Tab-separated table of C-alpha atoms and ligand atoms in Angstrom:
chain	number	residue	atom	x	y	z
A	1	UNK	CA	4.116	26.772	-66.957
A	2	UNK	CA	5.064	24.923	-63.571
A	3	UNK	CA	2.612	23.903	-60.445
A	4	UNK	CA	3.494	26.514	-57.785
A	5	UNK	CA	4.153	29.451	-59.684
A	6	UNK	CA	2.142	32.532	-58.943
A	7	UNK	CA	-0.497	34.010	-61.313
A	8	UNK	CA	1.627	37.263	-61.854
A	9	UNK	CA	4.461	34.842	-63.036
A	10	UNK	CA	2.275	32.844	-65.263
A	11	UNK	CA	0.722	36.232	-66.828
A	12	UNK	CA	4.140	37.839	-67.390
A	13	UNK	CA	5.377	34.605	-69.183
A	14	UNK	CA	2.361	34.764	-71.615
A	15	UNK	CA	2.832	38.219	-72.015
A	16	UNK	CA	6.204	37.657	-73.137
A	17	UNK	CA	5.525	34.369	-75.319
A	18	UNK	CA	2.832	36.366	-77.457
A	19	UNK	CA	5.008	39.531	-77.320
A	20	UNK	CA	2.453	41.634	-75.686
A	21	UNK	CA	2.343	45.154	-74.296
A	22	UNK	CA	1.610	44.468	-71.047
A	23	UNK	CA	-1.610	46.399	-71.052
A	24	UNK	CA	-3.809	43.238	-70.804
A	25	UNK	CA	-1.587	41.923	-68.034
A	26	UNK	CA	-2.139	44.832	-66.106
A	27	UNK	CA	-5.826	44.544	-66.239
A	28	UNK	CA	-5.776	40.986	-65.068
A	29	UNK	CA	-3.765	41.671	-62.254
A	30	UNK	CA	-6.301	44.860	-61.217
A	31	UNK	CA	-9.246	42.225	-62.056
A	32	UNK	CA	-7.588	39.513	-59.667
A	33	UNK	CA	-6.888	42.458	-57.000
A	34	UNK	CA	-10.784	42.848	-56.621
A	35	UNK	CA	-11.211	39.062	-56.852
A	36	UNK	CA	-9.078	39.130	-53.672
A	37	UNK	CA	-11.070	41.776	-52.377
A	38	UNK	CA	-14.015	40.054	-52.775
A	39	UNK	CA	-13.205	37.069	-51.262
A	40	UNK	CA	-11.998	38.577	-48.300
A	41	UNK	CA	-15.454	40.357	-48.115
A	42	UNK	CA	-17.308	36.948	-48.927
A	43	UNK	CA	-14.941	35.195	-46.295
A	44	UNK	CA	-15.650	37.482	-43.179
A	45	UNK	CA	-19.650	37.680	-43.968
A	46	UNK	CA	-21.468	38.188	-40.928
A	47	UNK	CA	-18.418	39.718	-39.193
A	48	UNK	CA	-18.559	42.644	-40.668
A	49	UNK	CA	-22.332	43.199	-41.540
A	50	UNK	CA	-22.198	42.083	-44.882
A	51	UNK	CA	-24.731	39.590	-45.330
A	52	UNK	CA	-28.427	40.262	-46.403
A	53	UNK	CA	-30.173	42.611	-48.648
A	54	UNK	CA	-29.398	45.631	-50.384
A	55	UNK	CA	-32.948	46.846	-50.226
A	56	UNK	CA	-33.294	47.385	-53.895
A	57	UNK	CA	-33.369	45.568	-57.336
A	58	UNK	CA	-30.679	45.539	-59.960
A	59	UNK	CA	-31.541	45.767	-63.780
A	60	UNK	CA	-32.701	42.227	-64.013
A	61	UNK	CA	-35.601	43.073	-61.549
A	62	UNK	CA	-33.800	40.609	-58.818
A	63	UNK	CA	-33.575	41.713	-55.339
A	64	UNK	CA	-30.031	42.697	-54.788
A	65	UNK	CA	-27.707	41.338	-51.933
A	66	UNK	CA	-25.603	43.913	-49.975
A	67	UNK	CA	-22.225	41.829	-51.219
A	68	UNK	CA	-23.748	42.075	-54.831
A	69	UNK	CA	-23.501	45.824	-54.388
A	70	UNK	CA	-20.024	45.722	-52.534
A	71	UNK	CA	-18.489	43.384	-55.088
A	72	UNK	CA	-19.567	45.349	-57.917
A	73	UNK	CA	-17.732	48.675	-56.483
A	74	UNK	CA	-14.673	46.720	-55.940
A	75	UNK	CA	-14.513	45.611	-59.223
A	76	UNK	CA	-15.163	48.833	-60.400
A	77	UNK	CA	-12.760	50.708	-58.185
A	78	UNK	CA	-9.958	48.176	-58.648
A	79	UNK	CA	-9.984	48.547	-62.345
A	80	UNK	CA	-11.241	51.948	-63.754
A	81	UNK	CA	-7.969	53.640	-62.880
A	82	UNK	CA	-5.573	51.462	-64.547
A	83	UNK	CA	-5.269	53.351	-68.110
A	84	UNK	CA	-6.118	49.956	-69.958
A	85	UNK	CA	-10.065	49.983	-70.341
A	86	UNK	CA	-12.072	51.963	-72.202
A	87	UNK	CA	-15.520	50.729	-70.242
A	88	UNK	CA	-16.935	48.231	-68.317
A	89	UNK	CA	-20.237	46.748	-68.010
A	90	UNK	CA	-21.832	44.710	-65.000
A	91	UNK	CA	-24.790	42.661	-64.291
A	92	UNK	CA	-25.715	45.115	-61.381
A	93	UNK	CA	-25.433	48.191	-63.791
A	94	UNK	CA	-28.183	48.981	-66.536
A	95	UNK	CA	-25.803	51.317	-68.598
A	96	UNK	CA	-22.462	50.651	-69.329
A	97	UNK	CA	-19.630	52.383	-66.975
A	98	UNK	CA	-17.011	54.533	-69.358
A	99	UNK	CA	-13.792	55.182	-67.550
A	100	UNK	CA	-14.447	58.453	-65.697
A	101	UNK	CA	-12.608	61.797	-66.908
A	102	UNK	CA	-9.370	62.437	-65.221
A	103	UNK	CA	-8.490	58.524	-65.756
A	104	UNK	CA	-6.704	57.437	-69.313
A	105	UNK	CA	-8.649	55.223	-71.487
A	106	UNK	CA	-7.342	51.971	-72.773
A	107	UNK	CA	-8.563	49.569	-75.645
A	108	UNK	CA	-10.003	46.793	-73.816
A	109	UNK	CA	-13.519	46.215	-72.738
A	110	UNK	CA	-14.515	44.571	-69.305
A	111	UNK	CA	-17.841	42.664	-68.641
A	112	UNK	CA	-18.224	40.972	-65.376
A	113	UNK	CA	-20.564	39.435	-63.026
A	114	UNK	CA	-19.418	40.475	-59.598
A	115	UNK	CA	-21.367	37.852	-57.507
A	116	UNK	CA	-22.822	35.140	-59.241
A	117	UNK	CA	-24.977	32.822	-57.397
A	118	UNK	CA	-25.444	35.319	-54.462
A	119	UNK	CA	-29.054	33.652	-53.231
A	120	UNK	CA	-26.243	31.535	-51.775
A	121	UNK	CA	-24.190	34.194	-49.621
A	122	UNK	CA	-26.367	34.197	-46.532
A	123	UNK	CA	-26.552	30.553	-46.327
A	124	UNK	CA	-22.816	30.176	-46.834
A	125	UNK	CA	-22.399	28.072	-49.760
A	126	UNK	CA	-19.965	28.900	-52.994
A	127	UNK	CA	-20.276	32.073	-54.777
A	128	UNK	CA	-18.185	33.351	-57.477
A	129	UNK	CA	-17.158	36.089	-59.849
A	130	UNK	CA	-17.313	36.113	-63.407
A	131	UNK	CA	-15.522	38.441	-65.949
A	132	UNK	CA	-14.764	38.401	-69.875
A	133	UNK	CA	-12.453	41.048	-71.736
A	134	UNK	CA	-13.010	41.927	-75.164
A	135	UNK	CA	-11.305	44.831	-77.307
A	136	UNK	CA	-12.568	48.161	-77.891
A	137	UNK	CA	-13.250	48.246	-81.625
A	138	UNK	CA	-10.659	49.999	-83.555
A	139	UNK	CA	-10.744	54.084	-83.569
A	140	UNK	CA	-13.435	53.909	-80.544
A	141	UNK	CA	-12.170	55.649	-77.679
A	142	UNK	CA	-15.704	56.896	-76.348
A	143	UNK	CA	-17.686	53.506	-76.426
A	144	UNK	CA	-21.054	52.962	-76.244
A	145	UNK	CA	-23.662	49.933	-75.407
A	146	UNK	CA	-23.220	48.835	-78.976
A	147	UNK	CA	-19.229	48.529	-79.141
A	148	UNK	CA	-19.899	45.479	-76.341
A	149	UNK	CA	-22.089	43.543	-78.758
A	150	UNK	CA	-19.460	41.246	-80.028
A	151	UNK	CA	-19.833	37.524	-80.212
A	152	UNK	CA	-18.460	35.487	-77.209
A	153	UNK	CA	-15.576	34.313	-79.980
A	154	UNK	CA	-14.091	37.429	-79.662
A	155	UNK	CA	-13.199	37.343	-76.001
A	156	UNK	CA	-9.272	37.948	-75.238
A	157	UNK	CA	-9.667	36.436	-71.936
A	158	UNK	CA	-12.622	34.801	-69.410
A	159	UNK	CA	-12.108	33.586	-66.256
A	160	UNK	CA	-14.023	33.351	-62.688
A	161	UNK	CA	-13.015	33.334	-59.174
A	162	UNK	CA	-14.782	30.904	-57.034
A	163	UNK	CA	-15.160	31.837	-53.505
A	164	UNK	CA	-15.357	28.123	-52.259
A	165	UNK	CA	-13.739	26.088	-48.941
A	166	UNK	CA	-10.340	27.400	-50.910
A	167	UNK	CA	-10.696	30.750	-53.404
A	168	UNK	CA	-9.745	29.696	-56.844
A	169	UNK	CA	-8.968	31.520	-60.095
A	170	UNK	CA	-9.652	29.921	-63.248
A	171	UNK	CA	-8.298	31.510	-66.849
A	172	UNK	CA	-8.310	31.163	-70.665
A	173	UNK	CA	-6.704	33.436	-72.804
A	174	UNK	CA	-7.336	30.922	-75.618
A	175	UNK	CA	-4.652	28.729	-74.834
A	176	UNK	CA	-6.234	25.971	-72.822
A	177	UNK	CA	-7.289	26.202	-69.200
A	178	UNK	CA	-5.508	27.168	-65.775
A	179	UNK	CA	-6.709	27.116	-62.077
A	180	UNK	CA	-5.193	28.846	-59.450
A	181	UNK	CA	-5.665	28.781	-55.746
A	182	UNK	CA	-5.106	31.682	-53.439
A	183	UNK	CA	-2.939	31.259	-50.704
A	184	UNK	CA	-3.800	33.951	-48.323
A	185	UNK	CA	-0.472	33.689	-46.674
A	186	UNK	CA	0.912	35.306	-49.383
A	187	UNK	CA	-2.099	37.044	-51.149
A	188	UNK	CA	-1.242	35.478	-54.602
A	189	UNK	CA	-3.091	33.100	-56.440
A	190	UNK	CA	-0.733	30.259	-57.251
A	191	UNK	CA	-0.889	27.876	-60.208
A	192	UNK	CA	-2.600	24.315	-58.803
A	193	UNK	CA	-4.497	23.083	-61.972
A	194	UNK	CA	-2.464	23.628	-65.169
A	195	UNK	CA	-4.296	22.284	-68.079
A	196	UNK	CA	-7.578	21.459	-66.519
A	197	UNK	CA	-9.735	19.274	-69.260
A	198	UNK	CA	-13.267	18.378	-69.190
A	199	UNK	CA	-13.648	14.734	-69.483
A	200	UNK	CA	-15.852	13.809	-72.476
A	201	UNK	CA	-18.309	11.294	-70.830
A	202	UNK	CA	-20.151	12.086	-67.620
A	203	UNK	CA	-22.980	10.668	-65.346
A	204	UNK	CA	-23.698	13.422	-63.622
A	205	UNK	CA	-26.356	16.264	-64.500
A	206	UNK	CA	-27.114	19.748	-63.265
A	207	UNK	CA	-30.512	21.188	-63.850
A	208	UNK	CA	-33.227	22.898	-61.687
A	209	UNK	CA	-35.575	20.103	-61.898
A	210	UNK	CA	-38.418	22.680	-60.016
A	211	UNK	CA	-38.524	23.725	-63.834
A	212	UNK	CA	-39.413	20.644	-65.203
A	213	UNK	CA	-43.374	21.449	-66.049
A	214	UNK	CA	-41.733	24.346	-68.515
A	215	UNK	CA	-39.280	22.509	-70.338
A	216	UNK	CA	-39.112	22.007	-73.919
A	217	UNK	CA	-39.412	18.124	-75.400
A	218	UNK	CA	-35.563	17.241	-76.042
A	219	UNK	CA	-34.849	18.506	-72.576
A	220	UNK	CA	-37.464	16.515	-70.712
A	221	UNK	CA	-36.244	13.211	-73.064
A	222	UNK	CA	-32.961	14.061	-71.788
A	223	UNK	CA	-33.294	14.200	-68.005
A	224	UNK	CA	-36.070	11.594	-68.275
A	225	UNK	CA	-33.528	9.094	-69.631
A	226	UNK	CA	-30.850	10.360	-66.932
A	227	UNK	CA	-33.830	9.167	-64.368
A	228	UNK	CA	-34.497	5.818	-65.756
A	229	UNK	CA	-31.354	5.131	-65.376
A	230	UNK	CA	-30.031	1.279	-65.572
A	231	UNK	CA	-33.781	0.533	-66.493
A	232	UNK	CA	-34.311	3.123	-69.449
A	233	UNK	CA	-32.803	3.768	-72.632
A	234	UNK	CA	-29.271	4.810	-71.503
A	235	UNK	CA	-28.920	1.572	-69.482
A	236	UNK	CA	-26.600	3.552	-66.378
A	237	UNK	CA	-27.386	5.383	-63.746
A	238	UNK	CA	-26.981	9.036	-63.206
A	239	UNK	CA	-26.415	11.215	-60.525
A	240	UNK	CA	-27.768	14.988	-59.840
A	241	UNK	CA	-26.404	18.001	-58.661
A	242	UNK	CA	-27.762	21.401	-58.348
A	243	UNK	CA	-25.944	24.151	-56.519
A	244	UNK	CA	-27.653	27.323	-57.822
A	245	UNK	CA	-24.576	29.063	-58.670
A	246	UNK	CA	-23.019	28.601	-61.882
A	247	UNK	CA	-19.168	29.268	-60.855
A	248	UNK	CA	-19.481	26.066	-58.512
A	249	UNK	CA	-21.237	24.185	-60.957
A	250	UNK	CA	-18.918	24.928	-64.027
A	251	UNK	CA	-16.191	24.080	-61.671
A	252	UNK	CA	-17.190	20.860	-60.472
A	253	UNK	CA	-17.544	20.231	-64.325
A	254	UNK	CA	-13.936	21.610	-65.056
A	255	UNK	CA	-12.820	19.113	-62.409
A	256	UNK	CA	-14.761	15.917	-62.781
A	257	UNK	CA	-16.863	16.045	-65.797
A	258	UNK	CA	-20.581	16.738	-65.891
A	259	UNK	CA	-23.816	18.448	-67.989
A	260	UNK	CA	-25.231	21.854	-66.636
A	261	UNK	CA	-28.073	23.044	-68.203
A	262	UNK	CA	-30.581	26.213	-67.800
A	263	UNK	CA	-32.412	25.399	-70.970
A	264	UNK	CA	-34.950	27.488	-73.074
A	265	UNK	CA	-38.142	26.829	-71.191
A	266	UNK	CA	-42.080	28.447	-71.040
A	267	UNK	CA	-41.709	29.904	-67.491
A	268	UNK	CA	-41.696	33.331	-68.400
A	269	UNK	CA	-42.401	33.555	-71.920
A	270	UNK	CA	-40.753	37.180	-72.620
A	271	UNK	CA	-36.983	35.554	-71.366
A	272	UNK	CA	-35.017	33.826	-73.959
A	273	UNK	CA	-33.289	32.069	-70.791
A	274	UNK	CA	-32.313	32.529	-67.354
A	275	UNK	CA	-28.427	33.112	-67.654
A	276	UNK	CA	-27.000	36.443	-69.134
A	277	UNK	CA	-24.997	35.992	-72.626
A	278	UNK	CA	-22.454	38.597	-72.051
A	279	UNK	CA	-20.923	38.316	-68.430
A	280	UNK	CA	-22.074	34.827	-67.869
A	281	UNK	CA	-22.385	32.494	-70.734
A	282	UNK	CA	-19.967	33.708	-73.036
A	283	UNK	CA	-17.176	33.574	-70.495
A	284	UNK	CA	-18.173	30.175	-69.303
A	285	UNK	CA	-18.176	29.031	-72.666
A	286	UNK	CA	-15.009	29.905	-73.499
A	287	UNK	CA	-13.841	28.407	-70.594
A	288	UNK	CA	-15.568	25.140	-71.157
A	289	UNK	CA	-14.517	24.741	-74.811
A	290	UNK	CA	-10.914	25.970	-74.253
A	291	UNK	CA	-11.071	22.563	-71.753
A	292	UNK	CA	-12.390	20.385	-74.352
A	293	UNK	CA	-16.045	21.062	-73.505
A	294	UNK	CA	-18.995	22.231	-75.753
A	295	UNK	CA	-21.572	24.889	-74.609
A	296	UNK	CA	-24.807	25.565	-76.885
A	297	UNK	CA	-28.175	26.793	-76.630
A	298	UNK	CA	-29.603	23.502	-77.655
A	299	UNK	CA	-29.601	25.094	-81.424
A	300	UNK	CA	-26.653	27.011	-81.833
A	301	UNK	CA	-23.250	27.213	-80.456
A	302	UNK	CA	-23.366	29.645	-77.679
A	303	UNK	CA	-19.672	31.750	-78.660
A	304	UNK	CA	-21.370	32.236	-82.145
A	305	UNK	CA	-24.740	34.230	-80.926
A	306	UNK	CA	-24.605	37.872	-82.453
A	307	UNK	CA	-25.572	39.815	-79.068
A	308	UNK	CA	-28.307	42.552	-79.332
A	309	UNK	CA	-28.231	43.183	-75.482
A	310	UNK	CA	-25.438	43.648	-73.027
A	311	UNK	CA	-28.162	42.195	-70.280
A	312	UNK	CA	-29.751	39.606	-73.124
A	313	UNK	CA	-30.588	36.262	-71.361
A	314	UNK	CA	-29.731	32.727	-73.341
A	315	UNK	CA	-30.508	29.239	-72.870
A	316	UNK	CA	-27.213	27.076	-71.641
A	317	UNK	CA	-26.251	23.582	-71.947
A	318	UNK	CA	-22.551	23.129	-71.194
A	319	UNK	CA	-20.086	20.517	-70.066
A	320	UNK	CA	-18.756	16.973	-71.147
A	321	UNK	CA	-18.828	17.123	-74.935
A	322	UNK	CA	-20.719	13.660	-75.645
A	323	UNK	CA	-23.619	14.247	-73.207
A	324	UNK	CA	-23.865	18.070	-74.396
A	325	UNK	CA	-23.935	16.702	-78.558
A	326	UNK	CA	-26.544	14.066	-77.473
A	327	UNK	CA	-28.565	17.078	-75.812
A	328	UNK	CA	-27.981	18.922	-79.280
A	329	UNK	CA	-29.108	16.071	-81.310
A	330	UNK	CA	-32.425	15.412	-79.675
A	331	UNK	CA	-33.293	19.363	-80.198
A	332	UNK	CA	-32.152	18.642	-83.748
A	333	UNK	CA	-34.464	15.388	-84.010
A	334	UNK	CA	-37.469	17.415	-82.409
A	335	UNK	CA	-37.062	19.891	-85.239
B	1	AFP	P1	-28.221	34.505	-58.883
B	1	AFP	O1	-27.064	35.547	-59.140
B	1	AFP	O2	-29.454	35.894	-59.091
B	1	AFP	O3	-28.261	33.683	-57.596
B	1	AFP	O4	-28.224	33.875	-60.006
B	1	AFP	C1	-27.622	32.639	-60.173
B	1	AFP	C2	-27.712	32.211	-61.693
B	1	AFP	O5	-27.348	33.275	-62.224
B	1	AFP	C3	-26.780	31.010	-61.624
B	1	AFP	O6	-25.437	31.220	-60.905
B	1	AFP	C4	-27.263	29.815	-61.324
B	1	AFP	O7	-27.271	28.695	-62.212
B	1	AFP	C5	-28.943	30.157	-61.393
B	1	AFP	O8	-28.864	31.645	-61.496
B	1	AFP	C6	-29.705	29.655	-60.771
B	1	AFP	O9	-31.303	30.056	-61.042
B	1	AFP	P2	-32.316	29.381	-60.011
B	1	AFP	O10	-32.565	30.104	-58.863
B	1	AFP	O11	-33.292	28.773	-60.838
B	1	AFP	O12	-31.768	27.749	-59.306
């Protein structure tokens, strides 16, 4: 693994190292193609008329942006033909998407949030694509929703593309985390951030503070201590960031440390959390753990959750080890 090698070289070498058949490499290549197409559309924005609302709500009841729909179509089209997937699931589709008749079916399942943070699109702030790959259960050729309901520990790969000042692709297959930057001149992602590690300590937190009146006591205690800074129990000043785009927040944490929280709250008692387990929390938790960080609901390790629905929501607290463990300890003490 050398800085400057292309992602194609990188994953092909990985495939040889583990004695893979190339199926998984092919899926990744197709997903990368979709990410490059989405990057291009996001980058052109108003020039090609893709900003603004699509005029419909998604399964979550959230207003879809044009680019949500376009990105979802790009992910489907780039991935449905290859012959290595059995089905896909997306934030933008209520039901799973079995590989249509006419294409061969393979042994993997792909889940994705095609454009995370899409409330940021129209204001030209970073957005991203998150994806997770699972194996289809043995013997299943016609998967249903229940075949997707595997805990995050079963992911064979997770990654995200960040469409920011540069387009980056961050990937784990369970052997650490590597970051690649899109070189638009050659159309390839190039290894620029090998072996990404999250510092264990941080003085930077991210939370949507407008929800503070709905937080539980342990979260309120932690944030109050951060806000009190040098004059409080922690004796140090903290900094705060909130982009409202989880991909951007996680990327910042992978780069310089930090803690990100979208905790359980009482804003809408019907919802277990804000973020989606299968295509947001699980892939990001896999990446964060592989980079030496921790990802928890406050009460349980996210990757251990046994899912009951592909669109299920969970509380998320992730990032630098010592701060996440502190918040988890506050939850334990409160219980
Ligand atoms: P959208 O994709 O609907 O914009 O949601 C983004 C997101 O799932 C996640 O990326 C952010 O961290 C979080 O929601 C932002 O939530 P708030 O709107 O409450 O700040």
